Amino acid sequence: MNNYNITKANKDDLPAILNVQKKAFLEVVKKFHLKSLPALEQSLESLTIDFTKGIILKVSIGNTIVGSVRAHKNNETCHIERLVVLPEYQNQGIGKALMHEIETRHTNGVSRFELFTGSRDSRNLQFYNHLGYKPFNTEILNEEVTFIFMEKSVKEHKIINSGCTTSR
């Protein structure tokens, strides 16, 4: 396991985060033989807007950003978006650590977490289910992609993560 650090991203990190995002989602497009996904088409300008709406966390190994996740609060819901890890660093606990950190930073003032993932990605569905997320809605993006929306209560987060520590 590589030693990594999870910190809040700054504006200078956004080009590298966008690069990680595109590499990660390109793998999804290839795996499911899709034409594209909105995450692949996001511009730096759009990511900068996301940066001003909420928080973006990054995972660094040395000086290299290898993953990120973002979240913003809307009423009593924390919306978690674009959890990405470079393909060569996946399956090392980085995504789980990012989720734990983003949830921990948003337990005050919210009652639930919400995210979405592709309906065909059983690996992501299993990952989020393991973290306590349950499906509550679906949305058809186009003929290729359907999103499954998942939620978890803040109370559930505290139960699952009580006494849990993350190695970095």
XYZ file of C-alpha atoms in Angstrom, residues 33-146:
114
model
C -18.786 0.380 -24.568
C -20.363 3.807 -24.139
C -20.034 6.777 -26.466
C -19.343 9.206 -23.614
C -20.324 10.344 -20.130
C -20.893 13.861 -18.746
C -17.831 13.443 -16.496
C -15.623 13.046 -19.576
C -16.982 16.204 -21.127
C -16.574 18.446 -18.081
C -14.455 21.521 -18.697
C -12.013 23.193 -16.341
C -14.403 26.154 -16.194
C -17.242 23.873 -15.060
C -14.995 22.189 -12.483
C -14.044 25.626 -11.162
C -17.742 26.340 -10.614
C -18.051 23.021 -8.712
C -15.064 24.131 -6.618
C -16.911 27.270 -5.503
C -20.129 25.340 -4.634
C -18.694 22.945 -2.085
C -15.571 21.028 -1.183
C -13.222 18.939 -3.289
C -10.876 16.535 -1.562
C -7.786 15.146 -3.224
C -5.583 12.135 -2.566
C -1.900 12.623 -3.188
C 0.953 10.170 -3.273
C 4.039 12.325 -3.098
C 3.298 15.276 -5.369
C 0.910 13.328 -7.615
C -2.862 13.594 -7.285
C -4.293 10.083 -7.739
C -7.920 10.591 -6.716
C -10.595 12.994 -5.600
C -14.188 13.397 -4.509
C -16.425 16.425 -4.220
C -19.486 17.304 -2.196
C -21.891 20.140 -1.642
C -24.718 20.697 0.783
C -28.285 21.424 -0.286
C -30.681 21.840 2.632
C -30.137 18.776 4.837
C -28.540 16.657 2.101
C -24.857 16.277 1.334
C -24.511 15.465 -2.375
C -21.363 13.424 -3.025
C -20.104 13.468 -6.599
C -17.354 12.207 -8.842
C -15.418 9.861 -6.625
C -12.444 9.084 -8.866
C -9.192 7.190 -8.450
C -6.640 6.649 -11.200
C -7.099 3.114 -12.557
C -3.601 2.016 -11.491
C -4.371 3.013 -7.865
C -7.805 1.411 -7.577
C -8.557 -1.461 -5.185
C -6.141 -0.106 -2.570
C -8.691 1.458 -0.196
C -8.281 4.994 -1.541
C -11.910 5.355 -2.644
C -13.160 4.079 0.702
C -10.870 6.493 2.548
C -12.096 9.403 0.398
C -15.722 8.501 1.103
C -15.056 8.255 4.825
C -13.331 11.646 4.836
C -15.980 13.471 2.785
C -18.765 12.033 4.947
C -16.944 12.901 8.169
C -16.520 16.502 7.040
C -20.280 16.784 6.346
C -21.990 15.238 9.375
C -22.967 18.619 10.842
C -26.131 20.205 9.490
C -27.108 17.346 7.201
C -29.317 14.346 7.806
C -28.391 12.283 4.745
C -25.801 11.664 2.045
C -26.784 11.159 -1.581
C -24.852 10.025 -4.648
C -25.450 8.286 -7.952
C -23.688 5.730 -10.098
C -24.337 3.838 -13.304
C -26.849 1.003 -13.092
C -24.595 -1.363 -15.045
C -21.573 -0.904 -12.801
C -22.040 -3.735 -10.315
C -18.633 -3.042 -8.762
C -19.627 0.533 -7.827
C -23.056 -0.575 -6.645
C -21.469 -3.192 -4.393
C -18.888 -0.667 -3.139
C -21.514 1.920 -2.168
C -23.802 -0.745 -0.693
C -20.900 -1.923 1.475
C -20.541 1.682 2.706
C -24.212 1.693 3.757
C -25.833 3.347 0.727
C -29.206 2.091 -0.455
C -30.878 2.750 -3.834
C -33.897 5.033 -3.806
C -34.365 6.261 -7.380
C -33.279 5.777 -10.984
C -32.877 8.279 -13.783
C -32.366 7.519 -17.460
C -29.654 9.725 -18.935
C -29.896 8.260 -22.456
C -30.383 4.889 -24.127
C -26.968 3.738 -22.871
C -26.873 5.082 -19.329
C -29.225 4.856 -16.365
